[in-house]
PDB file of C-alpha atoms in Angstrom:
ATOM      1  CA  MET R   7     177.898-106.035 216.391  1.00  0.00           C
ATOM      2  CA  THR R   8     176.473-109.365 217.732  1.00  0.00           C
ATOM      3  CA  THR R   9     178.409-112.486 218.798  1.00  0.00           C
ATOM      4  CA  SER R  10     176.448-114.269 216.187  1.00  0.00           C
ATOM      5  CA  GLU R  11     178.386-112.447 213.366  1.00  0.00           C
ATOM      6  CA  ASN R  12     181.729-113.939 214.645  1.00  0.00           C
ATOM      7  CA  THR R  13     181.474-116.953 212.441  1.00  0.00           C
ATOM      8  CA  THR R  14     185.027-116.875 210.748  1.00  0.00           C
ATOM      9  CA  THR R  15     187.393-119.008 212.846  1.00  0.00           C
ATOM     10  CA  ALA R  16     190.351-119.311 210.696  1.00  0.00           C
ATOM     11  CA  ILE R  17     193.302-117.114 211.652  1.00  0.00           C
ATOM     12  CA  VAL R  18     194.472-114.605 209.076  1.00  0.00           C
ATOM     13  CA  HIS R  19     197.970-113.210 209.335  1.00  0.00           C
ATOM     14  CA  GLU R  20     198.200-109.736 207.626  1.00  0.00           C
ATOM     15  CA  TYR R  21     201.835-108.129 207.240  1.00  0.00           C
ATOM     16  CA  ILE R  22     202.462-104.722 208.440  1.00  0.00           C
ATOM     17  CA  ASN R  23     206.228-104.849 208.381  1.00  0.00           C
ATOM     18  CA  GLU R  24     208.969-107.170 209.369  1.00  0.00           C
ATOM     19  CA  GLU R  25     208.200-106.842 213.145  1.00  0.00           C
ATOM     20  CA  TYR R  26     204.372-106.395 213.276  1.00  0.00           C
ATOM     21  CA  GLU R  27     201.395-107.949 211.931  1.00  0.00           C
ATOM     22  CA  TYR R  28     197.535-107.987 212.325  1.00  0.00           C
ATOM     23  CA  ILE R  29     195.965-111.233 213.311  1.00  0.00           C
ATOM     24  CA  GLN R  30     192.228-111.555 212.422  1.00  0.00           C
ATOM     25  CA  TYR R  31     189.992-114.153 213.690  1.00  0.00           C
ATOM     26  CA  ASN R  32     186.586-112.768 212.747  1.00  0.00           C
ATOM     27  CA  LYS R  33     185.054-109.801 211.426  1.00  0.00           C
ATOM     28  CA  GLN R  34     185.636-107.805 214.484  1.00  0.00           C
ATOM     29  CA  LEU R  35     188.596-109.438 216.355  1.00  0.00           C
ATOM     30  CA  ARG R  36     191.834-107.934 214.679  1.00  0.00           C
ATOM     31  CA  LEU R  37     194.786-107.656 217.040  1.00  0.00           C
ATOM     32  CA  ILE R  38     198.191-106.200 216.448  1.00  0.00           C
ATOM     33  CA  ARG R  39     200.972-108.597 217.216  1.00  0.00           C
ATOM     34  CA  SER R  40     204.740-108.177 217.659  1.00  0.00           C
ATOM     35  CA  VAL R  41     206.077-111.024 215.977  1.00  0.00           C
ATOM     36  CA  LYS R  42     209.736-111.015 217.425  1.00  0.00           C
ATOM     37  CA  ASP R  43     208.456-111.589 221.060  1.00  0.00           C
ATOM     38  CA  ASP R  44     204.819-112.403 220.580  1.00  0.00           C
ATOM     39  CA  MET R  45     203.297-109.411 222.595  1.00  0.00           C
ATOM     40  CA  TYR R  46     200.019-107.800 221.694  1.00  0.00           C
ATOM     41  CA  GLN R  47     199.172-104.204 221.428  1.00  0.00           C
ATOM     42  CA  MET R  48     196.777-103.552 224.376  1.00  0.00           C
ATOM     43  CA  GLN R  49     194.688-100.934 222.550  1.00  0.00           C
ATOM     44  CA  SER R  50     193.770-103.428 219.779  1.00  0.00           C
ATOM     45  CA  ILE R  51     192.464-105.860 222.413  1.00  0.00           C
ATOM     46  CA  LEU R  52     190.156-103.320 223.846  1.00  0.00           C
ATOM     47  CA  THR R  53     189.163-102.351 220.434  1.00  0.00           C
ATOM     48  CA  ALA R  54     188.348-105.861 219.523  1.00  0.00           C
ATOM     49  CA  CYS R  55     186.407-106.340 222.750  1.00  0.00           C
ATOM     50  CA  PHE R  56     184.207-103.050 222.241  1.00  0.00           C
ATOM     51  CA  ALA R  57     185.459-101.614 225.507  1.00  0.00           C
ATOM     52  CA  PRO R  58     183.877 -98.517 226.615  1.00  0.00           C
ATOM     53  CA  GLU R  59     185.753 -95.284 226.057  1.00  0.00           C
ATOM     54  CA  ASN R  60     186.338 -94.985 229.712  1.00  0.00           C
ATOM     55  CA  LYS R  61     188.356 -98.251 229.879  1.00  0.00           C
ATOM     56  CA  THR R  62     191.899 -97.336 228.908  1.00  0.00           C
ATOM     57  CA  PRO R  63     195.199 -99.328 229.192  1.00  0.00           C
ATOM     58  CA  ASN R  64     196.456 -97.030 231.911  1.00  0.00           C
ATOM     59  CA  GLU R  65     193.073 -97.745 233.916  1.00  0.00           C
ATOM     60  CA  TRP R  66     193.579-101.528 233.573  1.00  0.00           C
ATOM     61  CA  PHE R  67     197.019-101.141 235.361  1.00  0.00           C
ATOM     62  CA  GLU R  68     195.712 -99.525 238.254  1.00  0.00           C
ATOM     63  CA  LEU R  69     193.480-102.241 239.353  1.00  0.00           C
ATOM     64  CA  ASN R  70     194.359-104.289 242.389  1.00  0.00           C
ATOM     65  CA  SER R  71     193.678-107.323 240.457  1.00  0.00           C
ATOM     66  CA  THR R  72     196.353-106.149 237.888  1.00  0.00           C
ATOM     67  CA  HIS R  73     198.928-105.627 240.628  1.00  0.00           C
ATOM     68  CA  GLU R  74     198.252-109.076 242.139  1.00  0.00           C
ATOM     69  CA  LEU R  75     198.618-110.803 238.585  1.00  0.00           C
ATOM     70  CA  LEU R  76     201.924-108.924 237.607  1.00  0.00           C
ATOM     71  CA  SER R  77     203.341-109.672 240.988  1.00  0.00           C
ATOM     72  CA  GLU R  78     202.545-113.324 240.637  1.00  0.00           C
ATOM     73  CA  PHE R  79     204.015-113.399 237.202  1.00  0.00           C
ATOM     74  CA  GLU R  80     207.611-111.820 238.810  1.00  0.00           C
ATOM     75  CA  HIS R  81     207.556-114.876 241.040  1.00  0.00           C
ATOM     76  CA  VAL R  82     207.670-117.374 237.934  1.00  0.00           C
ATOM     77  CA  GLU R  83     210.443-115.403 236.439  1.00  0.00           C
ATOM     78  CA  LEU R  84     209.110-114.688 233.031  1.00  0.00           C
ATOM     79  CA  LYS R  85     210.293-112.307 230.765  1.00  0.00           C
ATOM     80  CA  LYS R  86     208.866-108.753 230.438  1.00  0.00           C
ATOM     81  CA  MET R  87     205.063-108.714 230.895  1.00  0.00           C
ATOM     82  CA  TYR R  88     204.462-105.411 229.227  1.00  0.00           C
ATOM     83  CA  GLN R  89     206.270-102.666 227.290  1.00  0.00           C
ATOM     84  CA  ASP R  90     205.459 -99.129 226.437  1.00  0.00           C
ATOM     85  CA  ARG R  91     206.376 -98.437 222.708  1.00  0.00           C
ATOM     86  CA  GLN R  92     206.044 -94.909 221.817  1.00  0.00           C
ATOM     87  CA  ASN R  93     208.706 -94.665 219.157  1.00  0.00           C
ATOM     88  CA  LEU R  94     206.563 -96.358 216.650  1.00  0.00           C
ATOM     89  CA  PRO R  95     203.980 -95.125 213.877  1.00  0.00           C
ATOM     90  CA  SER R  96     200.733 -93.726 215.481  1.00  0.00           C
ATOM     91  CA  HIS R  97     198.764 -96.963 214.511  1.00  0.00           C
ATOM     92  CA  LEU R  98     201.363 -99.193 216.377  1.00  0.00           C
ATOM     93  CA  LYS R  99     202.525 -97.271 219.232  1.00  0.00           C
ATOM     94  CA  GLY R 100     201.273 -98.043 222.589  1.00  0.00           C
ATOM     95  CA  ILE R 101     201.467-100.539 225.374  1.00  0.00           C
ATOM     96  CA  TYR R 102     202.379-104.018 224.332  1.00  0.00           C
ATOM     97  CA  VAL R 103     201.446-106.978 226.670  1.00  0.00           C
ATOM     98  CA  HIS R 104     202.635-110.702 227.264  1.00  0.00           C
ATOM     99  CA  LYS R 105     200.144-113.313 225.647  1.00  0.00           C
ATOM    100  CA  PHE R 106     199.535-114.296 229.184  1.00  0.00           C
ATOM    101  CA  LEU R 107     197.753-111.080 229.994  1.00  0.00           C
ATOM    102  CA  VAL R 108     195.740-110.920 226.902  1.00  0.00           C
ATOM    103  CA  SER R 109     192.777-112.849 228.199  1.00  0.00           C
ATOM    104  CA  SER R 110     192.718-110.944 231.517  1.00  0.00           C
ATOM    105  CA  ILE R 111     192.598-107.617 229.571  1.00  0.00           C
ATOM    106  CA  ALA R 112     189.890-108.958 227.395  1.00  0.00           C
ATOM    107  CA  MET R 113     187.761-110.052 230.537  1.00  0.00           C
ATOM    108  CA  TRP R 114     188.128-106.634 231.840  1.00  0.00           C
ATOM    109  CA  ALA R 115     187.289-104.891 228.684  1.00  0.00           C
ATOM    110  CA  TRP R 116     183.980-106.879 227.779  1.00  0.00           C
ATOM    111  CA  PRO R 117     183.541-110.649 228.996  1.00  0.00           C
ATOM    112  CA  ARG R 118     181.114-111.077 226.013  1.00  0.00           C
ATOM    113  CA  TYR R 119     183.863-110.789 223.590  1.00  0.00           C
ATOM    114  CA  ALA R 120     186.580-112.083 225.776  1.00  0.00           C
ATOM    115  CA  ILE R 121     185.695-115.765 224.576  1.00  0.00           C
ATOM    116  CA  TYR R 122     186.725-114.862 220.854  1.00  0.00           C
ATOM    117  CA  ILE R 123     190.116-113.667 222.271  1.00  0.00           C
ATOM    118  CA  LEU R 124     190.759-116.947 223.904  1.00  0.00           C
ATOM    119  CA  MET R 125     189.534-118.846 220.967  1.00  0.00           C
ATOM    120  CA  LEU R 126     192.062-116.752 218.807  1.00  0.00           C
ATOM    121  CA  LEU R 127     195.028-117.470 221.235  1.00  0.00           C
ATOM    122  CA  ASP R 128     194.217-121.233 221.412  1.00  0.00           C
ATOM    123  CA  GLU R 129     194.174-121.509 217.674  1.00  0.00           C
ATOM    124  CA  LEU R 130     197.237-119.607 217.202  1.00  0.00           C
ATOM    125  CA  CYS R 131     199.000-121.897 219.799  1.00  0.00           C
ATOM    126  CA  THR R 132     197.647-124.998 217.957  1.00  0.00           C
ATOM    127  CA  LYS R 133     198.943-123.716 214.664  1.00  0.00           C
ATOM    128  CA  GLN R 134     202.378-122.883 216.303  1.00  0.00           C
ATOM    129  CA  ARG R 135     202.668-126.337 217.744  1.00  0.00           C
ATOM    130  CA  GLU R 136     201.818-128.021 214.438  1.00  0.00           C
ATOM    131  CA  ASP R 137     204.557-125.950 212.683  1.00  0.00           C
ATOM    132  CA  MET R 138     206.974-126.824 215.419  1.00  0.00           C
ATOM    133  CA  MET R 139     206.045-130.547 214.837  1.00  0.00           C
ATOM    134  CA  LYS R 140     206.452-130.219 211.016  1.00  0.00           C
ATOM    135  CA  GLU R 141     209.754-128.428 211.428  1.00  0.00           C
ATOM    136  CA  ASP R 142     211.014-131.089 213.830  1.00  0.00           C
ATOM    137  CA  LYS R 143     209.938-134.060 211.510  1.00  0.00           C
ATOM    138  CA  SER R 144     211.825-132.154 208.698  1.00  0.00           C
ATOM    139  CA  ILE R 145     214.859-132.071 210.752  1.00  0.00           C
ATOM    140  CA  GLN R 146     214.467-135.650 211.654  1.00  0.00           C
ATOM    141  CA  LYS R 147     214.450-136.354 207.989  1.00  0.00           C
ATOM    142  CA  ARG R 148     217.542-134.523 207.227  1.00  0.00           C
ATOM    143  CA  ILE R 149     219.699-135.926 210.082  1.00  0.00           C
ATOM    144  CA  PRO R 150     220.252-139.373 208.503  1.00  0.00           C
ATOM    145  CA  ARG R 151     221.579-137.465 205.496  1.00  0.00           C
ATOM    146  CA  SER R 152     223.504-134.712 207.274  1.00  0.00           C
ATOM    147  CA  VAL R 153     227.201-134.866 207.824  1.00  0.00           C
ATOM    148  CA  PRO R 154     229.729-132.231 209.146  1.00  0.00           C
ATOM    149  CA  LYS R 155     230.622-129.743 206.365  1.00  0.00           C
ATOM    150  CA  GLY R 156     234.138-130.489 204.858  1.00  0.00           C
ATOM    151  CA  LYS R 157     233.709-134.128 206.090  1.00  0.00           C
ATOM    152  CA  GLU R 158     231.701-135.425 203.057  1.00  0.00           C
ATOM    153  CA  LYS R 159     234.345-137.866 201.829  1.00  0.00           C
ATOM    154  CA  SER R 160     234.740-139.175 205.408  1.00  0.00           C
ATOM    155  CA  TYR R 161     231.207-141.095 205.201  1.00  0.00           C
ATOM    156  CA  LYS R 162     229.979-143.920 202.955  1.00  0.00           C
ATOM    157  CA  TYR R 163     226.526-145.219 202.361  1.00  0.00           C
ATOM    158  CA  MET R 164     225.955-148.937 202.240  1.00  0.00           C
ATOM    159  CA  ILE R 165     222.939-150.809 200.951  1.00  0.00           C
ATOM    160  CA  TYR R 166     222.463-154.374 202.044  1.00  0.00           C
ATOM    161  CA  THR R 167     219.853-156.988 201.713  1.00  0.00           C
ATOM    162  CA  GLU R 168     218.037-158.984 204.240  1.00  0.00           C
ATOM    163  CA  GLU R 169     216.120-162.220 203.664  1.00  0.00           C
ATOM    164  CA  LEU R 170     212.494-162.095 204.625  1.00  0.00           C
ATOM    165  CA  GLU R 171     211.400-165.056 207.115  1.00  0.00           C
ATOM    166  CA  LYS R 172     207.758-165.209 205.923  1.00  0.00           C
ATOM    167  CA  GLU R 173     206.864-167.967 203.475  1.00  0.00           C
ATOM    168  CA  GLU R 174     204.719-165.530 201.362  1.00  0.00           C
ATOM    169  CA  ASP R 175     207.733-163.172 201.020  1.00  0.00           C
ATOM    170  CA  LYS R 176     210.338-165.680 199.839  1.00  0.00           C
ATOM    171  CA  ASP R 177     210.585-164.073 196.477  1.00  0.00           C
ATOM    172  CA  MET R 178     211.501-160.638 198.030  1.00  0.00           C
ATOM    173  CA  VAL R 179     214.207-159.144 200.011  1.00  0.00           C
ATOM    174  CA  MET R 180     214.484-156.039 202.252  1.00  0.00           C
ATOM    175  CA  LEU R 181     216.787-153.381 201.414  1.00  0.00           C
ATOM    176  CA  HIS R 182     218.739-151.416 204.250  1.00  0.00           C
ATOM    177  CA  LEU R 183     220.362-148.093 203.644  1.00  0.00           C
ATOM    178  CA  VAL R 184     223.072-147.388 206.030  1.00  0.00           C
ATOM    179  CA  ARG R 185     225.318-144.197 206.819  1.00  0.00           C
ATOM    180  CA  ARG R 186     228.533-144.630 208.415  1.00  0.00           C
ATOM    181  CA  ASN R 187     231.761-142.837 208.949  1.00  0.00           C
ATOM    182  CA  ASN R 188     234.833-144.642 207.626  1.00  0.00           C
ATOM    183  CA  LYS R 189     236.329-145.039 210.985  1.00  0.00           C
ATOM    184  CA  SER R 190     232.905-146.794 212.238  1.00  0.00           C
ATOM    185  CA  PHE R 191     232.449-149.283 209.520  1.00  0.00           C
ATOM    186  CA  TYR R 192     233.611-151.983 211.930  1.00  0.00           C
ATOM    187  CA  ASP R 193     230.212-151.778 213.444  1.00  0.00           C
ATOM    188  CA  LEU R 194     228.743-153.565 210.179  1.00  0.00           C
ATOM    189  CA  ALA R 195     231.767-155.889 209.742  1.00  0.00           C
ATOM    190  CA  LYS R 196     229.633-159.098 209.228  1.00  0.00           C
ATOM    191  CA  ILE R 197     227.721-157.451 206.478  1.00  0.00           C
ATOM    192  CA  TYR R 198     230.779-155.663 205.011  1.00  0.00           C
ATOM    193  CA  LYS R 199     232.394-159.096 204.547  1.00  0.00           C
ATOM    194  CA  SER R 200     229.287-160.538 203.025  1.00  0.00           C
ATOM    195  CA  ASP R 201     228.447-160.586 199.274  1.00  0.00           C
ATOM    196  CA  ARG R 202     225.115-158.933 200.093  1.00  0.00           C
ATOM    197  CA  ASN R 203     226.054-155.323 199.976  1.00  0.00           C
ATOM    198  CA  TRP R 204     226.875-152.472 197.819  1.00  0.00           C
ATOM    199  CA  PHE R 205     228.795-149.161 198.473  1.00  0.00           C
ATOM    200  CA  TYR R 206     228.214-145.631 197.412  1.00  0.00           C
TER     201      TYR R 206
END
């Protein structure tokens, strides 16, 4: 297979079970990922990079560069960098590595295909970041409507109007929606005493 065949750039997630999935980036690049801790099966990385048969997971761990790399990770106090999981079905068992090690393994396996591993990780990171931003926006939207459970009757919503200053808007008013605890309505005393509000 040549690199020109790697044309598909959208990541496809294929369910294996609740804890594992395939991540497909192009026709050849198909990695096994542990969903719960974002670790990758080392053998699937080697297979995706067309590593020669003599390049095995154990051989990579014997490299001096690997020892230096793992030693440095110990200094920055990251979580476990790899784990040998032999109590899994045959197609899933093997050594799983931290995502920070994936690019190093791919470069050692075959640099020609390592670029696609890097592109996959970058695309996956971008997607995760976008999902986090969407979730954050969703939470921010819910916050104004959220109150402690059991305290629903301790809160009120008030709608009040505000005159618009611009001449072209003189026939319009601005509506404001405010949520307050009953005890903190004094913050809105001036509005509360006016005739420009409604309570719900």
